[in-house]
Amino acid sequence: MSEEHYLELCENPVQFENASSVNNVFFDEANKQVFAVRSGGATGVVVKGPDDKNSVAFRMDDKGEVKCIKFSIGNKILAVQRTPKSVDFISFIPDYPHLECSQECKMKNASILGFCWTNWNEIVFVTDQGIEFYQVLPDKRSLKLLKSQSVNVNWYMYCPETAVILLSTTAQGNVLQPFAFKSGTMSKMPKFEIELPVVPKPAKPNLTERDIAVATIYGQLYVMYLKHHSRTTDSPCAEVVLYQLPREGSYKKTNVLKLNTTGKFALNVVDNLVVVHHQSSQTSIIFDIKLREPDCALNVHQPVLPGRSIHPYRIPLTGIGYSLTGYLWYLQVKLPPTVNLLQDKGKLMDFLLRRRDCKMVILSVCAQMLNGGDKGGLPVVATVFDKLNQVYKEYLEAEQTYTVVSTSGPSRGSAARERPVRTQAVIDQSDMYTHVLSSFSEKKDTSHKFIIAVLMEYIRSLNQVQITVQHYLYELVIKMLVQHNLFYMLHQFLQYHVLSDSKPLACLLLSLESTYPPAHQLSLDMLKRLSTANDEIVEVLLSRQQVLGALRFIRSVGGHGNISARKFLDAARQTADQMLFYTIFRFFEQRNMRLRGNPSFIPGEHCEEHVVYFKQVFGEQALMKQVTV
């Protein structure tokens, strides 16, 4: 059996032709752009991102070796560092094309370690003596210092999603000072210390940037520390320690990811999963920090899945003299192979529900689970349904809250609420019916009792979280019960309201009358309980030529004052029972007298043909006379 790869490289990598002639290649993580710089006379620059439409190519004067180059957000301003003291700026704004300026760092004797764009016109210089926050003014060809902070810096990291810069300070480098940037403001966050491993004396461990990664996981900012233990300790295996950095309040050490081996590692975060690559074994493992261990304040995690290599990528060759090409890939998670690697269905659902493209995989898992018949076990089925419907319910509640707030308008001082995003994790009743339950209910090789039990389990799960069950699910149940002559069970389900009342369900029951005669009365009882189905009840009774029954019912609910006389007279004539027609005709004459003081029908009621018929059968003298006072 071939190895199941659950990690793969994207199909369209960023490519650089003739990579051998490129002097330097720079990667800008914030904009996901690669800069290929070629020197010689003028400096040629090619900028590529994941979308070919965003490719940019230009030339600039050769003023020395480029040490760092980045566009601001939207490719509006280009920043180029060539010396340890200054950064040059070139405007790409249409109104101010190619305007240039340069900015030296303010701190004396400081060297610029790098820079980060935090907005289209806001930039941070990170030096070995601190940070300087500037606003770029392209029209004035200058920069304005907004704020600065002095601190000894060993190295730095930047998280573009949250606009947070992490500075490594102190001799061992393990005291980290974060700064947050937003709309022209710089905020100093609480600093924290990374716990370094114990090493034999006199050696002292140092924290380097190779041991640290910064990422957003499930909407929260985390610092990930790759901790290597000494081989002399009881547990020499490496681990990844996660520290959560809230915007306000102190940091928290929240998670420990056990790698169960030693060696060189690299870290990625893909679809909120921490991916750890092990160099010597050429395998990768993934961790989901939301898969919590019960009753554990600090969550210690084992890999969700066994280690696998990344799916090989075939690079096309164009012959012996093909040009060298540089590649940059996105890493992505393939969900289908995870299904067979994670046997615990409850844990598998927890894992899949948090992934981006999960809907069809989840539905296939449900279908696969049910295809095993009784082997799947109802407890497992129930667990899966409950997990799916909890997410479904949370979305419905969020949507309802949004609708209420939108209708009433935002309260004073409160921010406008955004409409909840319907992720692929929302598996509604239509999804389950279309892709799983409908075909499952037709399986000939599965016990009908198990099929009914599964359908009822899904209905129970919906009811448990107070989601209104759609009538087509009840129809599946009733169809199975009738098909296997389980009328006693159908009667019990209706009698004890296991199947909730609805007009479509009542109509379905009516259609079953020829197969199961009591279904007619069960339908009428249901329609009466609905109280909003009076018209349907009348139509049902009239269609069965129970005209007096329909009339008695409409009188019992007080609606006889505005009912259609013609509809009842039509039905009475169709019975060919003349006395019944007389009774119904007389009833409406009395109603007319009571309402208008005149027994005659008005033209708008269109009863002329029935008046003629009454006269022919009973004589004109039988018509009720108007009482004169």
XYZ file of C-alpha atoms in Angstrom:
629
model
C 0.000 0.000 0.000
C 1.428 3.397 -0.972
C 2.143 5.913 1.764
C -0.713 8.316 2.444
C 0.679 11.854 2.311
C -1.433 14.373 4.209
C 0.877 17.295 3.379
C 1.486 18.541 -0.133
C 2.972 21.482 -1.994
C 0.657 23.839 -3.858
C 0.212 23.149 -7.554
C 1.376 26.582 -8.736
C 4.653 27.529 -7.042
C 6.311 30.922 -7.461
C 8.997 30.402 -10.145
C 12.092 32.378 -11.138
C 13.593 31.591 -14.527
C 17.376 31.715 -14.913
C 17.809 31.643 -11.157
C 21.566 31.199 -11.580
C 21.899 34.818 -12.773
C 20.109 36.219 -9.709
C 22.464 37.872 -7.213
C 20.088 37.830 -4.275
C 16.613 36.505 -3.493
C 14.543 38.027 -0.689
C 11.254 36.766 0.738
C 8.772 39.212 2.249
C 6.473 37.202 4.494
C 4.023 40.061 5.077
C 3.132 40.413 1.388
C 4.034 36.819 0.448
C 6.384 38.190 -2.221
C 9.754 37.046 -3.560
C 12.249 39.631 -4.838
C 14.882 38.501 -7.346
C 17.631 41.127 -7.596
C 20.116 41.180 -10.464
C 23.024 43.656 -10.382
C 25.193 44.988 -13.182
C 24.850 48.585 -14.347
C 21.266 49.223 -13.265
C 19.757 46.891 -10.693
C 16.954 44.775 -12.124
C 14.244 43.561 -9.766
C 11.507 41.008 -10.407
C 8.804 40.673 -7.753
C 6.511 37.652 -7.751
C 3.740 36.458 -5.489
C 1.356 33.498 -5.497
C -0.746 35.270 -8.132
C 0.973 35.989 -11.462
C -1.209 39.079 -11.907
C 0.658 40.751 -9.039
C 4.103 40.306 -10.621
C 6.176 43.475 -10.883
C 9.439 44.122 -12.756
C 11.470 47.340 -12.629
C 14.982 48.802 -12.632
C 16.645 51.107 -10.138
C 20.046 52.774 -9.888
C 22.839 50.565 -8.615
C 23.803 52.223 -5.319
C 25.408 49.200 -3.740
C 24.521 45.700 -2.628
C 20.908 45.260 -1.591
C 20.664 43.836 1.937
C 16.860 43.919 2.247
C 13.988 44.982 -0.022
C 10.226 45.084 0.646
C 7.091 46.711 -0.718
C 4.579 48.326 1.594
C 1.049 46.937 1.596
C -0.473 47.298 -1.881
C 2.950 47.796 -3.542
C 2.680 51.554 -2.945
C 6.176 52.307 -1.581
C 9.396 50.318 -1.970
C 11.947 50.233 0.859
C 15.553 49.202 0.100
C 18.333 48.785 2.640
C 21.880 48.923 1.340
C 23.833 50.111 4.399
C 23.625 49.415 8.153
C 22.602 53.029 8.775
C 19.844 53.943 6.312
C 16.905 52.803 4.185
C 15.994 54.242 0.757
C 12.399 54.731 -0.355
C 10.908 54.824 -3.868
C 7.268 55.791 -4.451
C 5.159 53.608 -6.767
C 2.029 55.689 -6.112
C 0.610 56.932 -9.475
C 0.342 60.538 -8.205
C 3.967 60.530 -7.000
C 5.797 58.130 -9.341
C 9.440 57.302 -8.605
C 9.912 60.028 -5.984
C 12.817 58.969 -3.807
C 14.043 59.746 -0.313
C 16.327 58.202 2.297
C 16.145 57.895 6.080
C 18.973 57.229 8.533
C 18.262 55.636 11.907
C 18.103 58.239 14.703
C 20.071 56.334 17.330
C 23.802 57.071 17.261
C 26.148 54.187 16.505
C 23.121 51.938 15.862
C 22.984 49.395 13.053
C 19.736 48.526 11.273
C 18.982 44.812 11.640
C 15.942 45.064 9.370
C 12.600 46.792 8.861
C 8.866 45.913 8.794
C 5.988 47.634 7.037
C 2.968 47.843 9.368
C 0.772 49.848 6.956
C 1.000 51.182 3.418
C 2.896 54.248 4.706
C 4.122 53.159 8.174
C 7.412 51.379 8.779
C 9.485 50.194 11.739
C 13.298 50.186 11.757
C 14.706 47.503 14.051
C 18.253 48.342 15.172
C 20.630 46.730 17.633
C 19.724 49.555 20.032
C 15.927 49.555 19.718
C 13.101 50.345 17.313
C 12.021 53.473 15.420
C 8.466 53.884 14.103
C 8.066 56.168 11.075
C 5.364 57.533 8.810
C 6.421 57.849 5.161
C 5.312 61.080 3.439
C 5.880 60.413 -0.278
C 4.583 63.834 -1.415
C 7.118 65.569 0.857
C 9.868 63.019 0.120
C 10.509 62.583 3.836
C 9.696 60.454 6.897
C 8.177 61.526 10.221
C 9.310 59.794 13.431
C 6.182 58.725 15.335
C 7.778 56.912 18.270
C 10.983 55.153 19.294
C 12.089 52.822 22.080
C 15.632 52.094 23.256
C 16.470 48.486 24.097
C 19.397 46.198 23.318
C 18.321 43.881 20.503
C 19.918 40.573 19.499
C 17.407 39.688 16.770
C 13.751 40.238 15.947
C 10.675 38.558 14.451
C 7.547 40.052 12.918
C 4.005 38.654 12.698
C 2.253 40.468 9.802
C -1.246 39.157 10.666
C -1.186 40.915 14.041
C 1.438 43.626 13.313
C 3.465 42.556 16.355
C 7.272 42.725 16.478
C 9.181 40.505 18.909
C 12.596 41.680 20.108
C 15.167 39.354 21.684
C 16.989 41.069 24.570
C 19.523 40.206 27.327
C 22.762 38.249 26.950
C 21.102 34.839 26.620
C 18.474 36.251 24.286
C 15.589 34.616 26.149
C 13.800 37.757 27.362
C 11.399 38.745 24.587
C 9.842 42.206 24.300
C 6.799 42.473 22.004
C 5.484 45.701 20.447
C 2.105 46.050 18.726
C 1.342 48.522 15.919
C -2.010 49.819 14.740
C -3.084 52.952 12.844
C -0.058 55.091 13.657
C 0.285 53.904 17.270
C 2.966 51.749 18.897
C 2.132 49.849 22.110
C 4.640 48.150 24.380
C 3.309 44.744 25.431
C 4.439 42.920 28.616
C 7.842 41.280 28.138
C 8.326 37.638 29.039
C 11.057 35.096 29.531
C 11.493 31.834 27.657
C 12.476 28.954 29.960
C 15.736 27.608 28.564
C 16.732 23.953 29.005
C 19.140 22.885 31.715
C 22.627 22.169 30.310
C 25.770 20.879 32.003
C 27.971 23.591 33.507
C 29.833 25.741 32.555
C 27.867 25.959 29.296
C 25.016 28.473 29.087
C 22.148 28.006 26.658
C 21.270 30.843 24.297
C 18.002 31.513 22.517
C 18.459 32.096 18.793
C 15.979 33.069 16.139
C 16.231 29.545 14.694
C 14.503 28.297 17.856
C 11.550 30.712 17.666
C 8.547 31.144 15.379
C 5.666 33.602 15.692
C 2.244 32.739 14.290
C -1.488 33.264 14.625
C -3.300 30.051 15.587
C -7.090 30.064 15.946
C -7.045 33.872 16.003
C -4.546 34.120 18.883
C -0.895 35.184 18.703
C 1.596 32.534 19.815
C 5.366 32.371 20.215
C 6.571 28.839 19.459
C 9.844 27.785 21.076
C 11.687 24.756 19.715
C 13.240 23.382 22.894
C 16.169 20.963 22.632
C 17.004 19.088 25.838
C 20.468 17.924 26.808
C 21.202 14.284 25.972
C 22.144 13.780 29.642
C 18.566 14.439 30.793
C 15.936 11.745 31.337
C 13.925 13.000 28.365
C 16.322 14.134 25.629
C 13.563 14.388 23.006
C 12.810 17.851 21.684
C 9.493 19.627 22.177
C 7.744 22.781 21.025
C 6.553 25.081 23.820
C 3.776 27.560 22.986
C 3.376 30.919 24.720
C 0.173 32.849 24.099
C 0.521 36.634 23.814
C -2.789 38.411 24.458
C -3.134 42.069 23.443
C -3.816 42.908 27.054
C -2.567 41.114 30.140
C 0.445 38.871 30.664
C 1.670 36.027 28.500
C 0.720 32.408 29.222
C 2.614 29.194 28.650
C -0.244 27.156 27.196
C 0.877 24.109 25.225
C 3.733 21.627 24.892
C 4.051 19.606 21.682
C 5.995 16.358 22.135
C 8.230 15.569 19.145
C 9.454 12.208 20.529
C 12.815 12.495 18.754
C 15.904 14.686 18.450
C 17.610 16.440 15.562
C 17.004 19.478 13.370
C 13.457 20.756 12.922
C 11.519 23.455 11.070
C 8.091 24.868 11.966
C 5.077 25.929 9.904
C 1.499 26.799 10.727
C -0.999 25.609 8.099
C -4.790 25.823 8.554
C -4.295 26.387 12.312
C -2.176 23.245 12.567
C 1.409 23.338 13.833
C 3.517 21.391 11.330
C 6.940 20.186 12.507
C 9.409 18.974 9.857
C 12.184 16.578 10.937
C 15.247 16.842 8.726
C 16.995 13.484 9.186
C 13.890 11.307 8.768
C 12.392 13.601 6.092
C 8.996 13.341 7.748
C 6.532 15.873 9.091
C 4.052 15.657 11.955
C 1.091 17.861 12.788
C -0.425 19.096 16.053
C -3.850 20.596 16.747
C -3.796 22.601 19.989
C -7.607 22.545 20.135
C -7.539 18.773 20.664
C -7.166 19.253 24.407
C -6.295 16.668 26.980
C -8.975 16.575 29.721
C -8.253 18.070 33.172
C -4.875 19.489 32.204
C -4.074 23.191 32.692
C -0.985 22.996 30.489
C -1.913 20.911 27.500
C 0.670 18.338 26.508
C 0.054 17.118 22.969
C 1.161 14.124 20.976
C 1.070 14.318 17.147
C -2.447 14.026 15.751
C -1.261 11.683 13.005
C 1.793 9.483 12.440
C 4.723 11.151 10.680
C 4.630 11.245 6.887
C 6.774 12.810 4.188
C 5.450 15.688 2.098
C 3.907 14.451 -1.130
C 6.636 14.587 -3.819
C 6.367 17.368 -6.374
C 7.412 16.609 -9.947
C 9.316 19.484 -11.557
C 9.038 19.399 -15.356
C 12.362 19.394 -17.221
C 12.622 20.908 -20.687
C 15.753 19.143 -21.858
C 19.449 18.953 -21.049
C 19.987 22.685 -21.440
C 16.925 23.729 -19.460
C 17.255 26.976 -17.528
C 17.662 26.790 -13.803
C 14.483 27.715 -12.016
C 13.895 28.770 -8.423
C 10.707 27.595 -6.708
C 8.730 28.765 -3.698
C 5.763 26.682 -2.564
C 2.841 27.025 -0.235
C 2.373 24.026 2.027
C -1.164 22.687 2.369
C -2.972 19.909 4.240
C -4.754 17.122 2.345
C -7.696 15.979 4.453
C -8.832 12.733 2.730
C -5.730 10.712 3.790
C -6.260 11.728 7.437
C -9.532 9.777 7.567
C -7.840 6.372 7.552
C -4.995 7.486 9.828
C -7.229 8.688 12.682
C -9.419 5.783 13.791
C -11.247 7.518 16.675
C -14.295 8.961 14.884
C -15.029 11.513 17.621
C -11.450 12.810 17.557
C -11.476 12.730 13.755
C -14.586 14.934 13.694
C -13.022 17.390 16.158
C -10.012 17.553 13.856
C -11.929 17.906 10.571
C -14.445 20.471 11.844
C -11.610 22.957 12.399
C -10.138 22.633 8.922
C -10.796 25.019 6.048
C -11.992 22.663 3.277
C -13.700 20.038 5.384
C -17.339 19.702 4.258
C -17.129 16.964 1.653
C -14.568 15.008 3.699
C -16.853 15.085 6.756
C -19.826 13.941 4.696
C -17.779 11.109 3.196
C -16.734 10.053 6.721
C -20.403 9.949 7.762
C -21.326 7.866 4.723
C -18.392 5.531 5.303
C -19.285 5.178 8.982
C -22.856 4.155 8.146
C -21.854 1.793 5.369
C -20.490 -0.519 8.033
C -24.045 -1.185 9.202
C -24.256 -2.240 12.823
C -20.474 -2.404 13.025
C -20.304 1.383 13.296
C -22.322 1.304 16.472
C -25.015 3.800 17.375
C -22.945 5.400 20.190
C -20.276 6.380 17.649
C -22.936 7.627 15.222
C -24.543 9.664 18.012
C -21.205 11.230 18.977
C -20.529 12.290 15.386
C -24.030 13.730 14.906
C -23.796 15.677 18.181
C -20.477 17.234 17.201
C -21.789 18.260 13.786
C -25.026 19.709 15.148
C -23.279 21.678 17.887
C -21.347 23.604 15.211
C -24.554 23.916 13.159
C -26.409 25.333 16.185
C -23.665 27.846 17.000
C -23.832 29.188 13.463
C -27.654 29.460 13.546
C -27.512 31.343 16.865
C -24.844 33.716 15.541
C -26.932 34.344 12.414
C -30.046 34.974 14.523
C -28.197 37.398 16.805
C -26.842 39.245 13.789
C -30.356 39.520 12.286
C -31.809 40.871 15.548
C -29.025 43.437 15.971
C -29.212 44.471 12.301
C -32.979 44.962 12.532
C -32.872 46.978 15.756
C -29.725 48.905 14.803
C -26.464 49.108 16.793
C -26.655 50.537 20.289
C -24.768 53.719 21.090
C -21.064 53.153 21.540
C -21.112 49.578 20.196
C -19.303 48.546 17.049
C -21.287 47.259 14.076
C -21.567 43.474 14.224
C -20.198 41.553 11.251
C -22.340 38.904 9.619
C -21.182 35.448 10.762
C -19.208 33.555 8.150
C -20.678 30.224 7.153
C -17.623 27.977 7.130
C -17.475 24.533 5.566
C -17.779 23.087 9.066
C -21.495 23.986 9.094
C -23.156 20.744 7.983
C -26.887 21.445 7.803
C -29.830 19.082 7.393
C -29.897 19.517 3.633
C -26.223 18.479 3.417
C -26.825 15.365 5.508
C -29.998 14.445 3.616
C -28.487 14.926 0.150
C -25.066 13.363 0.663
C -25.606 10.779 3.408
C -29.060 9.865 4.733
C -31.078 9.691 1.507
C -28.832 7.098 -0.149
C -28.234 5.346 3.175
C -31.997 4.805 3.685
C -32.161 2.962 0.334
C -29.409 0.442 1.084
C -30.652 -3.105 0.625
C -27.767 -4.781 2.432
C -28.314 -2.888 5.706
C -30.815 -3.782 8.432
C -33.891 -1.562 8.218
C -33.888 -1.403 12.020
C -30.384 0.094 11.958
C -31.403 2.574 9.243
C -34.418 3.710 11.291
C -32.267 3.924 14.419
C -29.704 6.119 12.609
C -32.406 8.426 11.238
C -33.967 8.781 14.683
C -30.532 9.377 16.206
C -29.958 12.301 13.853
C -33.406 13.710 14.693
C -32.669 13.282 18.420
C -29.389 15.149 18.011
C -31.125 18.047 16.244
C -33.813 18.208 18.913
C -31.180 18.142 21.646
C -29.725 21.459 20.449
C -33.195 22.819 19.640
C -32.853 22.901 15.866
C -36.181 22.602 14.019
C -36.181 19.317 12.126
C -36.966 19.642 8.420
C -39.967 17.626 7.193
C -37.949 15.681 4.603
C -36.102 13.899 7.421
C -39.408 12.827 8.960
C -40.515 11.663 5.519
C -37.486 9.368 5.343
C -38.454 7.830 8.687
C -42.114 7.388 7.740
C -41.159 5.916 4.371
C -38.988 3.302 6.119
C -41.706 2.473 8.666
C -44.407 2.063 6.019
C -42.125 0.089 3.713
C -41.566 -2.473 6.476
C -45.161 -2.378 7.824
C -44.059 -0.907 11.166
C -47.332 0.979 11.601
C -47.452 0.464 15.348
C -44.106 2.270 15.614
C -45.354 5.058 13.323
C -48.437 5.446 15.511
C -46.271 5.648 18.648
C -43.878 8.167 17.105
C -46.822 10.410 16.238
C -48.716 9.838 19.472
C -45.720 10.765 21.619
C -44.620 13.584 19.280
C -41.297 12.014 18.417
C -42.099 13.249 14.917
C -42.939 16.933 15.261
C -46.158 18.333 13.782
C -45.949 20.076 10.407
C -48.206 20.653 7.430
C -45.996 18.687 5.005
C -45.956 15.760 7.424
C -49.734 15.877 7.818
C -50.129 15.818 4.025
C -47.775 12.842 3.830
C -49.921 11.003 6.377
C -53.009 11.699 4.301
C -51.370 10.080 1.299
C -50.837 6.922 3.355
C -54.539 6.426 4.102
C -55.028 3.699 1.503
C -52.131 1.748 3.027
C -52.832 2.636 6.654
C -56.412 3.927 7.255
C -55.731 5.429 10.723
C -53.273 7.807 9.018
C -56.239 10.001 7.993
C -57.267 10.744 11.565
C -53.647 11.099 12.655
C -53.251 13.734 9.948
C -56.342 15.678 11.028
C -55.260 15.570 14.656
C -51.884 16.946 13.662
C -53.423 19.750 11.616
C -55.680 20.685 14.522
C -52.691 20.856 16.857
C -50.930 23.197 14.444
C -53.900 25.647 14.770
C -52.567 27.543 11.749
C -53.679 24.821 9.342
C -57.455 25.362 9.385
C -57.647 25.874 5.618
C -55.749 22.643 5.014
C -58.088 20.697 7.302
C -61.149 22.040 5.517
C -59.629 21.134 2.134
C -58.846 17.628 3.348
C -62.369 17.022 4.672
C -64.021 18.460 1.586
C -61.841 16.341 -0.688
C -63.164 13.293 1.201
C -66.741 14.607 0.808
C -67.034 15.071 4.560
C -68.828 18.380 4.047
C -70.698 18.454 7.371
C -67.514 17.473 9.177
C -65.696 20.365 7.507
C -68.507 22.720 8.460
C -68.526 21.549 12.075
C -64.771 21.986 12.257
C -64.806 25.509 10.869
C -67.580 26.459 13.300
C -65.600 25.000 16.191
C -62.684 27.340 15.457
C -64.959 30.348 14.878
C -64.079 30.874 11.234
C -67.473 30.304 9.606
C -68.220 34.004 9.208
C -65.844 34.504 6.312
C -65.597 31.105 4.663
C -66.427 30.587 0.991
C -70.053 29.452 0.576
C -69.415 28.368 -3.012
C -66.614 25.972 -1.960
C -68.962 24.138 0.416
C -71.903 24.144 -1.978
C -69.652 22.753 -4.753
C -68.579 19.941 -2.466
C -72.138 19.213 -1.349
C -73.428 18.935 -4.946
C -70.585 16.566 -5.840
C -71.866 14.105 -3.217
C -75.214 13.831 -5.110
C -76.898 13.900 -1.688
C -79.767 16.381 -2.070
C -80.548 16.589 1.653
C -76.907 17.329 2.401
C -76.996 20.094 -0.199
C -80.222 21.462 1.399
C -78.588 21.491 4.852
C -75.477 23.293 3.620
C -77.491 25.790 1.563
C -79.735 26.555 4.544
C -76.704 27.032 6.807
C -75.293 29.732 4.561
C -78.690 31.428 4.185
C -78.836 31.675 7.974
C -75.269 32.976 8.057
C -76.139 35.651 5.470
C -79.175 36.689 7.485
C -77.077 36.946 10.629
C -74.329 38.952 8.946
C -76.329 41.178 6.569
C -79.983 40.856 7.562
C -80.703 39.236 4.190
C -80.492 35.494 3.372
C -79.596 36.085 -0.280
C -76.090 35.565 -1.624
C -74.317 38.665 -2.895
C -72.900 38.624 -6.477
C -69.306 38.442 -5.279
C -69.904 34.980 -3.780
C -70.643 33.509 -7.257
C -73.375 31.173 -5.959
C -75.953 31.898 -8.679
C -75.844 28.395 -10.186
C -76.400 26.846 -6.752
C -79.443 29.108 -6.128
C -80.889 27.952 -9.483
C -80.222 24.305 -8.570
C -81.880 24.781 -5.144
C -84.992 26.234 -6.781
C -85.146 23.372 -9.291
C -84.951 20.701 -6.607
C -86.813 22.235 -3.660
C -88.887 25.005 -5.248
C -88.571 28.749 -4.907
C -90.815 28.742 -1.874
C -88.109 26.812 -0.001
C -85.791 29.837 -0.132
C -85.524 31.673 3.158
C -87.476 34.941 3.177
C -86.100 38.196 4.470
C -87.692 39.173 7.776
C -89.289 42.622 7.658
C -89.892 44.610 10.808
